Amino acid sequence: MTCQALLRGTSSLVLTLATAIIAGAVQAQDLTIGSMLEPGTLDPHFRNSGENHSHLPGMMEYLMWRGPDLSVQPHLITELRKIDDLTYEASLREGVLFHDGSTFDAADVAYVIERIPAIPEGLGDFNGFIDEIERVEIVDDHEIVFHLSEPVADLARNLSAIMALPSELGIDVSPASFDSGASVIGTGPYRLQSFTPGDSLEMVRFDDYWGGTPPFETVTIRPITNDASRVAALISGEVDLIDFVPLADAARLREDVEINVFAAPESRLMFVMLDSIRDVSPYVRDNDGEALNVNPFQDARVRRALAISVDRDLLVERVLEGAGSPAAQAFSSEVSCTSPNVAVPTYDVEEARRLIAEAGYPDGFQVTLHGPSDRYPGGDRVVQALAQFWSQIGLDVEVETFTRSVFFDRARANEYSLYFAGYGATTVFNVLNAIAHTNNPDIGRGAANRGRYSNEEVDALIQQASSETDEAARCDLLERVNELVFSEDVGIIPLYHPLNTWAARAEANVTYDPNPEGLTWVRGATPTQ
Amino acid sequence: MLRFIVFRLVQGAGLMFVIAALVFLAVYLIGDPVELLINPEATQIDRQRAIERLGLDRPVWEQFLSYLGGLLQGDVGTSWVFNRPALTVMLERLPATLELAIGAVILSALIGIPLGLYAGYRPNSWPSRALMTGSIVGFSLPTFWVGIVFIVVFSVELGWFPVIGRGDTVEVLGVRWSLLTLDGLHHAALPILTLALSRISLVMRLVRSGTQEILGQDYVTLARAKGVPEARVLRKHVLPNLMIPLITVLGLDFAGLLAFAIVTETVFSWPGMGKLIIDSMFSLDRPMIVAYLICVAALFVLANLIVDLLYGVLDPRISLGDRAAR
């Protein structure tokens, strides 16, 4: 080997090393997230909104945790044991430090439960989670007992909305001290560095985090509400990761090698609700345009025909440009409390025609399909597509859309025969309770059941589930409701679960683990290995 | 002079009262804020609690009276989203918007006046014609479109300017300013240009027609006959006489810029008042909307007053005392 070659070899080795070191330095990363969501205040107990649940948990942690299947898991509370309907014992995680160096213990949990109802301003959003907790008994530093005033179906889930703060803050800690950052003291993987409302939320790594060293050196959240600007900021490299990628851009970004796209179905069901309660429905006409004196949607065969004549694969691929997944029931099957026996309705026009004819409408009928024009991404195109699908089985479908406030007002008043809408929630129970239980404002059920679907068996099962404290037993009941509503009755036609999309620059080496709630969690982002 | 100012302030206060009443009623009619603010999964009990806590269960007149009472004490209410006094939240955002507005006004004057002078002085030359045609484009392009195109061209394709935020700020007199840092200027350039584009056209057209009119006046003919150099004619005779209509337009426009830089701020994620009000409207944060509208009204009253005062300074023929006495 000549001297020169040796030299060349060495220099290329040095170069490789240098690159590796630089790459390594980049790996000890900083992360900038461009988010559509911006917290108004950093007080974790002020507003129960997607904004606050997205960006605050990076700094402050929930007592219990909701996993990717939306089931509740241990977190700061490691074990919650039911003694009787009104008494629960809880063990707290040991060795957890707050950002100020103090230890997380029983007094902090008691403090948080006491503080929430004492906040004078705001909507009292979080009170609902702890209303029934009468007293927190401190057994020792890491053992507590919750004494309830009345039975609660899912105490663990309620606690999964509550973030811990140190009791040293005192019961009348001022709202301003959260925005200045003085009171933003959590147990989370990142500490607050600075907060400039409307501009940025900066966090730095908390080295003493109980769950191991957090992956990023600093994390910066930049609120960018405008869709086009958010995408532009990503492409120009100003931010590493964005959320809520607009439908039109998502398809293009997927093709882009410089960009990685992450997506997950949201815990939201998009559906068509049928007017199955009235004997005569306002928007159903015969083929001459005369009002029909029977309501075809009361016939299960007609409902099923409508359900199976929609090609959901085509719908999500073409109409939604991939931003959805076909739906069979309340949530996609990865989520707990969904039934394995309910499948996405098989697309079968022949069978649909046969069912419609059998029900006495061989030549179909006329009907108007209503939908909101500005509520769901791509929603206006979905209703057009539905009209096309149903024209294949002889239905003459007219489409009418309104702006959201008008649409929902009229839906609430039960003015439609057929409408397209969606409902999102964190539990299967909440979805079914809202859309499948008979509409009854007095008991607070069926709030989103604007087509007035009603089945006594379904109602009974939902009510039973609402007071069932055993998670497995509750799931069994809800699985049965899913089967009844979506498969046996077809009282509600399931269409799709919208896909939430995040995008990161390939250069930034970030992977985002999407969650069904559609939140942008700092802890969902990790450096790509 | 003092009498004039006092008179105008009293007049302004009366106006503010009327506006406060209108704003309150209008916002009251928009819709149910609880529906938008509360989590969709909230129970009936949660909903009822929220209504009571926000005082929405009380009759309208009672809500209005307690709001007026607070207003007289300088309290416009506490934001339902930020959990802080609405006025404080708004004033925090004011400097950012102020920067954009000042930058846009200065830029439109710096570019618009010389170009307008030229176009008025040589109305038939081809650059003048080009400028006039160009100004129509500047007028008619919608701001959001200009903003997005600037972002796509200068940020995404060329990579010259950043897309979002204010960049580094420096604290002067307890307020954070970004125009005083290099990085801040870098960030502000595109939004200011976007905001200034239509103003440049406006100033240019205004100056051009003014120049043409003034050039036909006797005193200009006299000056020229005396052999005063053309540059001096423009500087000493034309420009000062242009200032009065220009100050009126720019003064009122400045208030407009402060109040309605909404689109530009949203596109460039500029943390100013415009972005704040848009976000507040989406969440129906009533105290925030009301505070904003009232402050904007106050701003316009103030801008009008200042413009009137400037008249007196610029044109000795206008005596402010007389006007007030009339």
mmCIF file of C-alpha atoms in Angstrom, chain A residues 132-299:
data_model
loop_
_atom_site.group_PDB
_atom_site.id
_atom_site.type_symbol
_atom_site.label_atom_id
_atom_site.label_comp_id
_atom_site.label_asym_id
_atom_site.label_seq_id
_atom_site.Cartn_x
_atom_site.Cartn_y
_atom_site.Cartn_z
ATOM 1 C CA GLU A 132 -67.973 10.908 43.514
ATOM 2 C CA ILE A 133 -64.659 10.870 45.373
ATOM 3 C CA GLU A 134 -65.692 11.965 48.829
ATOM 4 C CA ARG A 135 -62.378 11.603 50.606
ATOM 5 C CA VAL A 136 -58.849 10.399 49.960
ATOM 6 C CA GLU A 137 -57.487 8.530 52.935
ATOM 7 C CA ILE A 138 -53.712 8.482 53.196
ATOM 8 C CA VAL A 139 -52.551 5.127 54.558
ATOM 9 C CA ASP A 140 -48.864 5.719 54.093
ATOM 10 C CA ASP A 141 -46.635 7.530 51.613
ATOM 11 C CA HIS A 142 -47.564 5.254 48.733
ATOM 12 C CA GLU A 143 -50.891 3.742 49.760
ATOM 13 C CA ILE A 144 -54.206 5.549 49.589
ATOM 14 C CA VAL A 145 -57.876 4.711 49.816
ATOM 15 C CA PHE A 146 -60.554 6.463 47.733
ATOM 16 C CA HIS A 147 -63.850 6.727 49.597
ATOM 17 C CA LEU A 148 -66.736 7.323 47.204
ATOM 18 C CA SER A 149 -70.115 8.866 47.855
ATOM 19 C CA GLU A 150 -71.784 6.689 45.203
ATOM 20 C CA PRO A 151 -70.672 3.822 42.939
ATOM 21 C CA VAL A 152 -68.679 4.726 39.823
ATOM 22 C CA ALA A 153 -68.520 2.475 36.769
ATOM 23 C CA ASP A 154 -64.958 3.210 35.790
ATOM 24 C CA LEU A 155 -62.924 5.018 38.411
ATOM 25 C CA ALA A 156 -59.663 3.989 36.743
ATOM 26 C CA ARG A 157 -60.655 5.683 33.503
ATOM 27 C CA ASN A 158 -61.702 8.820 35.333
ATOM 28 C CA LEU A 159 -58.289 8.951 36.980
ATOM 29 C CA SER A 160 -56.647 8.618 33.584
ATOM 30 C CA ALA A 161 -57.729 12.205 32.839
ATOM 31 C CA ILE A 162 -56.167 13.692 35.972
ATOM 32 C CA MET A 163 -52.569 14.932 35.987
ATOM 33 C CA ALA A 164 -50.503 15.013 39.172
ATOM 34 C CA LEU A 165 -49.093 18.195 40.707
ATOM 35 C CA PRO A 166 -47.050 18.556 43.920
ATOM 36 C CA SER A 167 -49.092 19.379 47.028
ATOM 37 C CA GLU A 168 -46.573 22.105 47.905
ATOM 38 C CA LEU A 169 -48.270 24.384 45.348
ATOM 39 C CA GLY A 170 -51.131 24.900 47.768
ATOM 40 C CA ILE A 171 -54.849 24.839 47.173
ATOM 41 C CA ASP A 172 -55.131 28.408 45.874
ATOM 42 C CA VAL A 173 -52.231 28.330 43.433
ATOM 43 C CA SER A 174 -52.831 31.185 40.985
ATOM 44 C CA PRO A 175 -53.646 30.647 37.294
ATOM 45 C CA ALA A 176 -50.957 33.175 36.350
ATOM 46 C CA SER A 177 -48.268 31.065 38.022
ATOM 47 C CA PHE A 178 -48.945 28.306 35.500
ATOM 48 C CA ASP A 179 -48.441 30.555 32.518
ATOM 49 C CA SER A 180 -45.259 32.010 33.971
ATOM 50 C CA GLY A 181 -44.131 28.411 34.391
ATOM 51 C CA ALA A 182 -43.538 28.640 38.154
ATOM 52 C CA SER A 183 -46.250 26.095 38.936
ATOM 53 C CA VAL A 184 -45.767 23.784 35.965
ATOM 54 C CA ILE A 185 -44.134 21.106 38.064
ATOM 55 C CA GLY A 186 -44.927 17.599 36.991
ATOM 56 C CA THR A 187 -43.366 14.165 36.999
ATOM 57 C CA GLY A 188 -43.198 13.957 33.195
ATOM 58 C CA PRO A 189 -40.213 13.276 30.947
ATOM 59 C CA TYR A 190 -39.802 16.948 30.014
ATOM 60 C CA ARG A 191 -39.568 20.107 32.100
ATOM 61 C CA LEU A 192 -41.063 23.404 30.983
ATOM 62 C CA GLN A 193 -38.435 25.792 29.664
ATOM 63 C CA SER A 194 -40.577 28.650 28.397
ATOM 64 C CA PHE A 195 -44.107 29.324 27.238
ATOM 65 C CA THR A 196 -44.991 32.142 24.859
ATOM 66 C CA PRO A 197 -48.708 31.866 24.087
ATOM 67 C CA GLY A 198 -49.346 31.678 20.370
ATOM 68 C CA ASP A 199 -45.674 31.260 19.576
ATOM 69 C CA SER A 200 -43.967 28.387 21.325
ATOM 70 C CA LEU A 201 -43.887 25.959 24.202
ATOM 71 C CA GLU A 202 -40.349 24.855 24.964
ATOM 72 C CA MET A 203 -39.421 21.868 27.100
ATOM 73 C CA VAL A 204 -36.119 20.305 28.137
ATOM 74 C CA ARG A 205 -35.307 16.768 29.154
ATOM 75 C CA PHE A 206 -35.921 15.851 32.808
ATOM 76 C CA ASP A 207 -32.926 13.689 33.643
ATOM 77 C CA ASP A 208 -34.425 12.172 36.789
ATOM 78 C CA TYR A 209 -37.519 10.875 35.003
ATOM 79 C CA TRP A 210 -38.642 7.603 36.598
ATOM 80 C CA GLY A 211 -39.238 5.934 33.242
ATOM 81 C CA GLY A 212 -35.637 6.244 32.033
ATOM 82 C CA THR A 213 -33.844 9.011 30.146
ATOM 83 C CA PRO A 214 -36.223 10.735 27.741
ATOM 84 C CA PRO A 215 -35.045 10.587 24.127
ATOM 85 C CA PHE A 216 -34.932 14.263 23.201
ATOM 86 C CA GLU A 217 -32.703 16.991 24.591
ATOM 87 C CA THR A 218 -35.298 19.674 23.943
ATOM 88 C CA VAL A 219 -38.818 19.636 22.574
ATOM 89 C CA THR A 220 -40.474 22.721 21.112
ATOM 90 C CA ILE A 221 -44.162 22.930 20.226
ATOM 91 C CA ARG A 222 -45.047 25.571 17.653
ATOM 92 C CA PRO A 223 -48.769 26.181 17.212
ATOM 93 C CA ILE A 224 -49.549 26.531 13.494
ATOM 94 C CA THR A 225 -53.296 26.601 12.981
ATOM 95 C CA ASN A 226 -53.283 27.219 9.234
ATOM 96 C CA ASP A 227 -53.133 23.913 7.333
ATOM 97 C CA ALA A 228 -51.053 25.149 4.405
ATOM 98 C CA SER A 229 -48.564 26.926 6.657
ATOM 99 C CA ARG A 230 -48.117 23.818 8.779
ATOM 100 C CA VAL A 231 -47.228 21.740 5.749
ATOM 101 C CA ALA A 232 -44.958 24.510 4.431
ATOM 102 C CA ALA A 233 -43.143 24.706 7.763
ATOM 103 C CA LEU A 234 -42.487 20.961 7.576
ATOM 104 C CA ILE A 235 -41.235 20.981 4.001
ATOM 105 C CA SER A 236 -39.021 24.003 4.556
ATOM 106 C CA GLY A 237 -37.505 22.219 7.553
ATOM 107 C CA GLU A 238 -38.587 24.634 10.248
ATOM 108 C CA VAL A 239 -40.365 21.914 12.147
ATOM 109 C CA ASP A 240 -39.595 18.187 12.318
ATOM 110 C CA LEU A 241 -43.080 16.805 12.844
ATOM 111 C CA ILE A 242 -46.590 18.062 12.147
ATOM 112 C CA ASP A 243 -50.020 16.808 13.068
ATOM 113 C CA PHE A 244 -53.380 16.958 11.253
ATOM 114 C CA VAL A 245 -51.886 16.676 7.789
ATOM 115 C CA PRO A 246 -54.602 17.983 5.446
ATOM 116 C CA LEU A 247 -56.325 15.332 3.303
ATOM 117 C CA ALA A 248 -55.069 16.733 -0.003
ATOM 118 C CA ASP A 249 -51.442 16.925 1.180
ATOM 119 C CA ALA A 250 -51.351 13.554 2.888
ATOM 120 C CA ALA A 251 -51.503 11.662 -0.407
ATOM 121 C CA ARG A 252 -48.725 13.810 -1.869
ATOM 122 C CA LEU A 253 -46.499 13.608 1.218
ATOM 123 C CA ARG A 254 -46.793 9.815 1.225
ATOM 124 C CA GLU A 255 -45.057 9.828 -2.173
ATOM 125 C CA ASP A 256 -42.317 12.144 -0.969
ATOM 126 C CA VAL A 257 -39.161 10.267 0.060
ATOM 127 C CA GLU A 258 -38.049 13.165 2.247
ATOM 128 C CA ILE A 259 -41.171 12.845 4.368
ATOM 129 C CA ASN A 260 -42.403 10.005 6.555
ATOM 130 C CA VAL A 261 -46.107 9.760 7.179
ATOM 131 C CA PHE A 262 -47.656 8.116 10.246
ATOM 132 C CA ALA A 263 -51.350 7.401 10.490
ATOM 133 C CA ALA A 264 -53.848 5.649 12.719
ATOM 134 C CA PRO A 265 -57.625 5.324 12.642
ATOM 135 C CA GLU A 266 -59.208 7.729 15.039
ATOM 136 C CA SER A 267 -61.532 6.497 17.753
ATOM 137 C CA ARG A 268 -64.383 8.033 15.816
ATOM 138 C CA LEU A 269 -67.119 6.337 13.843
ATOM 139 C CA MET A 270 -68.481 7.920 10.671
ATOM 140 C CA PHE A 271 -71.928 6.569 10.009
ATOM 141 C CA VAL A 272 -75.264 7.045 8.292
ATOM 142 C CA MET A 273 -78.202 7.359 10.635
ATOM 143 C CA LEU A 274 -81.603 6.246 9.378
ATOM 144 C CA ASP A 275 -84.944 7.492 10.536
ATOM 145 C CA SER A 276 -86.334 4.203 11.777
ATOM 146 C CA ILE A 277 -88.750 5.483 14.398
ATOM 147 C CA ARG A 278 -91.417 7.381 12.448
ATOM 148 C CA ASP A 279 -94.072 5.657 10.362
ATOM 149 C CA VAL A 280 -93.750 8.315 7.692
ATOM 150 C CA SER A 281 -90.405 9.962 7.099
ATOM 151 C CA PRO A 282 -90.210 13.559 5.784
ATOM 152 C CA TYR A 283 -87.716 13.062 2.948
ATOM 153 C CA VAL A 284 -88.842 9.721 1.563
ATOM 154 C CA ARG A 285 -90.797 9.872 -1.709
ATOM 155 C CA ASP A 286 -91.975 7.421 -4.319
ATOM 156 C CA ASN A 287 -90.511 7.551 -7.803
ATOM 157 C CA ASP A 288 -92.997 10.220 -8.878
ATOM 158 C CA GLY A 289 -91.863 12.480 -6.065
ATOM 159 C CA GLU A 290 -95.017 11.958 -3.999
ATOM 160 C CA ALA A 291 -94.651 11.467 -0.251
ATOM 161 C CA LEU A 292 -94.525 7.791 0.641
ATOM 162 C CA ASN A 293 -97.027 6.732 3.276
ATOM 163 C CA VAL A 294 -94.724 4.076 4.691
ATOM 164 C CA ASN A 295 -91.194 4.470 6.003
ATOM 165 C CA PRO A 296 -88.956 1.972 4.166
ATOM 166 C CA PHE A 297 -86.196 2.392 6.767
ATOM 167 C CA GLN A 298 -88.335 0.611 9.323
ATOM 168 C CA ASP A 299 -87.692 -2.537 7.304
#
